[in-house]
Short mmCIF file of C-alpha atoms in Angstrom, two decimals:
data_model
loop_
_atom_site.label_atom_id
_atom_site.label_comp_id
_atom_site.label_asym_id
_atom_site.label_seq_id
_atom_site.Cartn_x
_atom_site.Cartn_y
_atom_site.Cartn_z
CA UNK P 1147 44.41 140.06 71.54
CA UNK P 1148 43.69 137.58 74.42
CA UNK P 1149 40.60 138.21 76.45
CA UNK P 1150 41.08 141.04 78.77
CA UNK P 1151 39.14 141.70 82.61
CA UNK P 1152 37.69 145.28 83.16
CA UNK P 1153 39.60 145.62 86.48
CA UNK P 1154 43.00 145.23 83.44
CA UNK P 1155 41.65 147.42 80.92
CA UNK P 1156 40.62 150.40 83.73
CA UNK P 1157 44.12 150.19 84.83
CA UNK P 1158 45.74 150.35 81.29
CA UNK P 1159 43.14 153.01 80.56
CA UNK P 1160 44.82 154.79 84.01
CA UNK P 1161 47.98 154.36 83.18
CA UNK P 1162 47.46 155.48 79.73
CA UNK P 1163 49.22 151.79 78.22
CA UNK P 1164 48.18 150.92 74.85
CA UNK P 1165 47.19 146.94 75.28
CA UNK P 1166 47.89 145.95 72.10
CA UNK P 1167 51.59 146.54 72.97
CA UNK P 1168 51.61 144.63 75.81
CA UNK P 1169 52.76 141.09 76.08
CA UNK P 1170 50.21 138.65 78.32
CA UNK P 1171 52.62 136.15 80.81
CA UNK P 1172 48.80 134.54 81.52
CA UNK P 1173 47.33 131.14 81.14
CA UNK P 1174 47.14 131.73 77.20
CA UNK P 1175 48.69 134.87 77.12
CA UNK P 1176 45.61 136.94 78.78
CA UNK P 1177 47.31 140.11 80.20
CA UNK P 1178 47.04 140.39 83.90
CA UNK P 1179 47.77 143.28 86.01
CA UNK P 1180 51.15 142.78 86.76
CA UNK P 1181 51.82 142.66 82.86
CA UNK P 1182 50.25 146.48 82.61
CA UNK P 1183 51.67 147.67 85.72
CA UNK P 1184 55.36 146.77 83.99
CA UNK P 1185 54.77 148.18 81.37
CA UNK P 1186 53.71 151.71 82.79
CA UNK P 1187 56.61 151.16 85.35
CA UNK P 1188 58.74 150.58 81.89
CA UNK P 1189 57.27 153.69 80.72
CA UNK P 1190 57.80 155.72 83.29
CA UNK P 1191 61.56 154.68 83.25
CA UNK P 1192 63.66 158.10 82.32
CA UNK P 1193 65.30 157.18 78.78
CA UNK P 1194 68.74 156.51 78.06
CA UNK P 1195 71.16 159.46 77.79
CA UNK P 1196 72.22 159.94 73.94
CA UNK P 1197 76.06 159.77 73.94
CA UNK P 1198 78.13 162.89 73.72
CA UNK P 1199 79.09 164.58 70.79
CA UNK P 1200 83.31 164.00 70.74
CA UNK P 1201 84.23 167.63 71.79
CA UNK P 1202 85.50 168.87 68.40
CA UNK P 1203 89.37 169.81 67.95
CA UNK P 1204 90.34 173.15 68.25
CA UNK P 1205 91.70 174.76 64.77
CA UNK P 1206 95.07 176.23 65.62
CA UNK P 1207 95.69 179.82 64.74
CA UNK P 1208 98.87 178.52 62.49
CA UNK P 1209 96.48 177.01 60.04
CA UNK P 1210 97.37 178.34 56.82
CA UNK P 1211 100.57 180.54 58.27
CA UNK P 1212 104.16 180.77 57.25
CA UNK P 1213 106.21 180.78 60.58
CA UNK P 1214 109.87 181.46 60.86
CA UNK P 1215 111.83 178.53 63.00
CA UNK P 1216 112.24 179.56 66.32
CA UNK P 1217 116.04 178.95 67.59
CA UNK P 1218 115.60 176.21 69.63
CA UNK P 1219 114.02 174.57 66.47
CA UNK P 1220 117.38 175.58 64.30
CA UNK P 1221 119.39 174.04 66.42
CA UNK P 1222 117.33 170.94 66.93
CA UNK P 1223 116.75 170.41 62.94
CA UNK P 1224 120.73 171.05 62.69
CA UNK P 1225 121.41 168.27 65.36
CA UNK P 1226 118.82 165.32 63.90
CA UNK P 1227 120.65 166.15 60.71
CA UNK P 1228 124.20 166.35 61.93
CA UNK P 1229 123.22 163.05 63.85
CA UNK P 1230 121.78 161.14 60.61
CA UNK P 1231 124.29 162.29 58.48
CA UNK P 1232 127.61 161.24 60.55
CA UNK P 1233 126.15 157.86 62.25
CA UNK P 1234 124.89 154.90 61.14
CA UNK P 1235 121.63 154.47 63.14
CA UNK P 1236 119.69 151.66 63.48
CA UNK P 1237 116.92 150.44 66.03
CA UNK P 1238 115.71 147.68 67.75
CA UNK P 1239 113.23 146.47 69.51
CA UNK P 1240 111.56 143.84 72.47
CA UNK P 1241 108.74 143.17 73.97
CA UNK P 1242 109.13 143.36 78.08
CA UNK P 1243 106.09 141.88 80.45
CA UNK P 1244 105.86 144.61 82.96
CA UNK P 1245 102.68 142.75 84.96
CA UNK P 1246 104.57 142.21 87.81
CA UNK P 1247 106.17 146.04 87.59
CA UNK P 1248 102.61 147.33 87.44
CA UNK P 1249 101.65 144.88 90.23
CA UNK P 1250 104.26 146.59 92.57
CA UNK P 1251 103.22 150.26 91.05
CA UNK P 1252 100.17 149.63 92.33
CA UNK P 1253 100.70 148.40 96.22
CA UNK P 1254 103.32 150.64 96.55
CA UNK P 1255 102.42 154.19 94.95
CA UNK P 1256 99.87 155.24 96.94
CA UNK P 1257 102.21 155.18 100.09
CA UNK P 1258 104.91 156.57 97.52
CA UNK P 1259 103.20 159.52 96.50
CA UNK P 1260 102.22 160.10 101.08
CA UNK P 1261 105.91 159.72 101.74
CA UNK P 1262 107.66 161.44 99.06
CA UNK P 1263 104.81 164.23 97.65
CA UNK P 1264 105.98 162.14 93.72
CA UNK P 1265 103.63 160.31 91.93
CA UNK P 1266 105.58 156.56 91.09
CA UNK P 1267 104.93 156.06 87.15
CA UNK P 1268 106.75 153.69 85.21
CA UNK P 1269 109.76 155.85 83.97
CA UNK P 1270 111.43 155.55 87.14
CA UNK P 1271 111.58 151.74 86.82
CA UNK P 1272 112.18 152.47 83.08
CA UNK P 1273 115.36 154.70 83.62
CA UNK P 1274 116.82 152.22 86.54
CA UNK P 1275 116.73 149.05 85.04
CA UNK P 1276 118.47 150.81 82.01
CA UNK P 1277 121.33 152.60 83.71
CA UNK P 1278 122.12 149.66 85.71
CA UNK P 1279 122.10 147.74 82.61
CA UNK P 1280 124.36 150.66 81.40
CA UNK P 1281 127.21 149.88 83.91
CA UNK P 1282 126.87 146.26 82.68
CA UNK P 1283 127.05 147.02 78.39
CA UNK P 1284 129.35 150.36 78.97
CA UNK P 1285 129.80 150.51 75.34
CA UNK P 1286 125.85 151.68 74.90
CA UNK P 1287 126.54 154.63 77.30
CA UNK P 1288 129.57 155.87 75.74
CA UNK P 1289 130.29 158.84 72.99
CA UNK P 1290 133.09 158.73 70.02
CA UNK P 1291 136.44 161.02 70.10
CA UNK P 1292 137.16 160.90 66.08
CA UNK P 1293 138.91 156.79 66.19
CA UNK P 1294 138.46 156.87 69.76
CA UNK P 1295 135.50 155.18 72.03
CA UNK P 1296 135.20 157.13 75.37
CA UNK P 1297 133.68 155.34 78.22
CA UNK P 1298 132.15 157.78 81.00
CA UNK P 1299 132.45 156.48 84.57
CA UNK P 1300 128.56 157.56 85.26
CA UNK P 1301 125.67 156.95 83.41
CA UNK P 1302 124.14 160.68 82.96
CA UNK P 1303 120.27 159.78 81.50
CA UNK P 1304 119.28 163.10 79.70
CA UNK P 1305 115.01 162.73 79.80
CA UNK P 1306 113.40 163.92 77.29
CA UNK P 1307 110.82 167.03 77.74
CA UNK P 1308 108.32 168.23 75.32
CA UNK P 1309 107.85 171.88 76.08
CA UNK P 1310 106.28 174.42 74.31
CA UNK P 1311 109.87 175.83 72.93
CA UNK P 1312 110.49 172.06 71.58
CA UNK P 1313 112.08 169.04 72.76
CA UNK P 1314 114.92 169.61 76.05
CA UNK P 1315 116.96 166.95 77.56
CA UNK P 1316 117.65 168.11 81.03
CA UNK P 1317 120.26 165.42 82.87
CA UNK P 1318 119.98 162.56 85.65
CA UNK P 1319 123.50 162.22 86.90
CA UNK P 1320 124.57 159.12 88.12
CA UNK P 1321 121.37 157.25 87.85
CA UNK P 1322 123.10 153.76 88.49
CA UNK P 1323 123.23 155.28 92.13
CA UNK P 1324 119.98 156.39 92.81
CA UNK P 1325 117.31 154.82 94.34
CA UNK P 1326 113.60 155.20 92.65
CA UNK P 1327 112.23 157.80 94.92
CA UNK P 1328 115.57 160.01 94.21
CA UNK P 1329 114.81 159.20 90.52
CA UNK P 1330 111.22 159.99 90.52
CA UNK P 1331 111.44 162.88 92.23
CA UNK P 1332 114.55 164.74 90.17
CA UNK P 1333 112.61 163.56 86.87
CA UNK P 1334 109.51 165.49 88.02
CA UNK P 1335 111.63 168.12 89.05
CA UNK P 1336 113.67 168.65 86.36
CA UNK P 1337 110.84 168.75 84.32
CA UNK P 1338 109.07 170.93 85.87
CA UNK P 1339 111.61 173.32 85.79
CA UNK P 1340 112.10 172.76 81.99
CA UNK P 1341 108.95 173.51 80.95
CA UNK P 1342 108.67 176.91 83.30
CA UNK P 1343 112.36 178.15 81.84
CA UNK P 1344 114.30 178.12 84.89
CA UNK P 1345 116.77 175.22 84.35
CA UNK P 1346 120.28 176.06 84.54
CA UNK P 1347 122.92 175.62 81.53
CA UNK P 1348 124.90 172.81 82.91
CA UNK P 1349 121.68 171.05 83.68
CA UNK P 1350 121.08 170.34 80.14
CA UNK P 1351 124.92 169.02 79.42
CA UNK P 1352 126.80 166.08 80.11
CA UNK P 1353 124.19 163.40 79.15
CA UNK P 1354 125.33 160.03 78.40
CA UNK P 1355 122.56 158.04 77.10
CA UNK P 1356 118.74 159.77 76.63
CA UNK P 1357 115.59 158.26 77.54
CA UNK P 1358 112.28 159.07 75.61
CA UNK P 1359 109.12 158.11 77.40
CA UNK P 1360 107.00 158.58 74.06
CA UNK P 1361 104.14 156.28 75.76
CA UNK P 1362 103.12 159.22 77.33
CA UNK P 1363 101.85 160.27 74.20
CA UNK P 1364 100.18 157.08 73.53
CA UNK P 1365 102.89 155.44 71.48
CA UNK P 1366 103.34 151.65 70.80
CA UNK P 1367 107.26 152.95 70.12
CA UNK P 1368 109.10 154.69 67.87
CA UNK P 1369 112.63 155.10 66.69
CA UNK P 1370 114.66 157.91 68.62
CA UNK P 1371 116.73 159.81 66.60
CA UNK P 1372 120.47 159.53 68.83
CA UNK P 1373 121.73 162.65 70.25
CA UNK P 1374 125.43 163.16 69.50
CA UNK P 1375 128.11 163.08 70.99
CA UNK P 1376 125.89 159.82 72.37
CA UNK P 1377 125.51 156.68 70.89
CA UNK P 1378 122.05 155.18 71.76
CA UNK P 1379 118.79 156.26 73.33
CA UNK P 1380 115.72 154.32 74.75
CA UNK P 1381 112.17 154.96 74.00
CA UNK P 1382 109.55 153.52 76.44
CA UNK P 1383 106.17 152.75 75.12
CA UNK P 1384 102.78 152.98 76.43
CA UNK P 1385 101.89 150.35 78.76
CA UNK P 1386 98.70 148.20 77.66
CA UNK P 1387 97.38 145.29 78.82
CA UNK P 1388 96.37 142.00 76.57
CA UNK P 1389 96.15 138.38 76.72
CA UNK P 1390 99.02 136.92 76.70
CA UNK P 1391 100.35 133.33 77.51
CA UNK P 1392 101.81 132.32 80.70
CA UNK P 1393 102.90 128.93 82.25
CA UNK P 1394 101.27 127.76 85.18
CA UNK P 1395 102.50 124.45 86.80
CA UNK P 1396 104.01 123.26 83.65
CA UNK P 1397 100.85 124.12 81.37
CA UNK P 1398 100.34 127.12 79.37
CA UNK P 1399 97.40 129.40 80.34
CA UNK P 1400 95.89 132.68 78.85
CA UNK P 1401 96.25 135.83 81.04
CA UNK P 1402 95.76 139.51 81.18
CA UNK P 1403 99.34 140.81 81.30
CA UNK P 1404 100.37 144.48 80.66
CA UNK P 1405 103.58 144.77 77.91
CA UNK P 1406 105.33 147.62 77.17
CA UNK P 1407 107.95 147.75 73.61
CA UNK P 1408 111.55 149.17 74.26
CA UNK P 1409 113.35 150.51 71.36
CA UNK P 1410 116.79 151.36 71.05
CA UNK P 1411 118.08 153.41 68.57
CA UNK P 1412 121.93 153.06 68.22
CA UNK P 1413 125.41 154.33 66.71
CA UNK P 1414 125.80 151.08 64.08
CA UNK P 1415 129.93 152.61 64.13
CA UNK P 1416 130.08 151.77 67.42
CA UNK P 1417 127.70 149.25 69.19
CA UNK P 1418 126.98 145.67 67.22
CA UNK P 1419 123.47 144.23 66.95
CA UNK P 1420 124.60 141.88 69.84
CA UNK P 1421 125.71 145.01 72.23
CA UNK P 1422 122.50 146.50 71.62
CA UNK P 1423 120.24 143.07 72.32
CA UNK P 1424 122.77 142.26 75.07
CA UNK P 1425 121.71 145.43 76.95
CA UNK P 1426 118.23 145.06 75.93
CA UNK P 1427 117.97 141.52 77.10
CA UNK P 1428 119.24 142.82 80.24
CA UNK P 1429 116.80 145.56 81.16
CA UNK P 1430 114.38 142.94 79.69
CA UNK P 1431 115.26 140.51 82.38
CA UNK P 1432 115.61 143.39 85.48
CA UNK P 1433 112.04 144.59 84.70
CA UNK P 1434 110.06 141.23 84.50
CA UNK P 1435 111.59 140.47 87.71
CA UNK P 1436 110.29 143.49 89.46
CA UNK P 1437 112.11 142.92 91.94
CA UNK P 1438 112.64 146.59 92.80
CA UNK P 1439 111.46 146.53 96.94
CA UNK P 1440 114.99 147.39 97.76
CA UNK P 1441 115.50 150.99 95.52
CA UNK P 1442 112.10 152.29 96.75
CA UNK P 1443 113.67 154.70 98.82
CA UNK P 1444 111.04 155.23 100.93
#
């Protein structure tokens, strides 16, 4: 160890440092004062937090149980059956850039939520750009009469609920109409009232087309089992942002962007491969655009 003064070693001795461990930043590496005084300052420092224990899951009570089905669950396994057995389903799926949706989102929803008492997520930008898309590609909202294709004059989006019971599809009528603060709001009221019980019958029938928003339960996507008498239904993703390429005065650039996956599960009897990307491309196109200041309804 480099040569130390008695004024350092008193202090180190005061300050209970060890000078061995201490590194000199003198002519030759002689330890001066300031060198001891941070390293008791260092010592003195409160230590790091350890990191939380992950709170553990809770075991359910069903563990090792043999439960009858409730009735709601008969009639939904009887339904996904019914639905797989009599139509020939198939899926697809896109990619949509929703950077300039969430740029909106996030001007606009603190005002929203003042004006209206709704919280603005996605699904209400979700559900219009697909209904409007639905007036355009009819043949994705309709249902099948034995040879016959019927083609409602609305587009009636039945939302999907998880609820403790199991899954409901209450009913937004006429959603082609609707601006997105009458959308957000009879989403988050409908299911509300789902969950608590207290819907009425008729607000669970005459869906045309079902949306599932499975990114709320952290989903990429997945593919939607269809609903009869319907012929398609949309699942949303989770939204998640990534690098992605854009163009920027004729060059390509790398930028944070936020993408979302749609995928459409559909009657193969009914609506072609081309119907289904045809509607898809259109939402697609409605939602990168953003250009949704005119349906805010506030």
């Amino acid at each position: 160890m480099a040569y130390v003064t008695p004024l350092v070693r008193r202090l180190a001795q005061q300050q209970g440092i060890d000078l061995s461990t201490v590194k000199g930043t003198g002519v030759g590496g002689r330890i001066r004062k300031e060198d001891v005084l941070k390293a008791a300052e260092a010592a003195a420092a409160p230590a790091a937090p350890a990191p939380a224990a992950p709170a553990p899951l809770e075991v359910s009570p069903l563990r090792g149980t043999t439960q009858p089905m409730s009735r709601l669950r008969k009639v939904l396994a009887e339904r996904a059956v019914a639905s797989m057995q009599s139509t020939a389903q198939l899926t697809s799926v896109i990619e949509v850039d929703v950077t300039k949706v969430a740029a909106f989102r996030d001007k606009v929803k603190g005002d929203f939520q003042a004006k209206t008492g709704d919280k603005l997520s996605f699904l209400p930008f979700f559900a219009l750009a697909a209904a409007e898309a639905l007036q355009a590609y009819p043949v994705v909202n309709s249902t099948v009469d034995g040879d016959q294709i019927v083609y409602p004059a609305t587009e009636n989006l039945s939302i999907a609920v998880d609820t403790e019971r199991g899954l409901l599809t209450p009913v937004l009528r006429d959603a082609a109409t609707k601006n997105l603060a009458q959308i957000a709001h009879e989403i988050a009221d409908l299911a509300a009232r789902t969950r608590d019980n207290k819907l009425k019958p008729d607000e669970l029938a005459g869906g045309t087309f079902t949306l599932t928003n499975t990114g709320s339960r952290g989903a990429l996507f997945d593919t939607p089992v269809v609903f009869l008498p319907q012929t398609a239904i949309l699942g949303t993703g989770v939204v998640v942002k990534r690098p992605g390429i854009v163009t920027v005065d004729g060059k390509d650039a790398i930028s944070v962007r936020s993408y979302v996956y749609l995928a459409l599960s559909y009657d193969h009897r009914v609506i072609d491969g081309a119907d289904a990307a045809r509607f898809l491309g259109a939402v697609k196109t409605r939602l990168e655009a953003a250009d949704f200041e005119g349906q805010l309804g506030i």
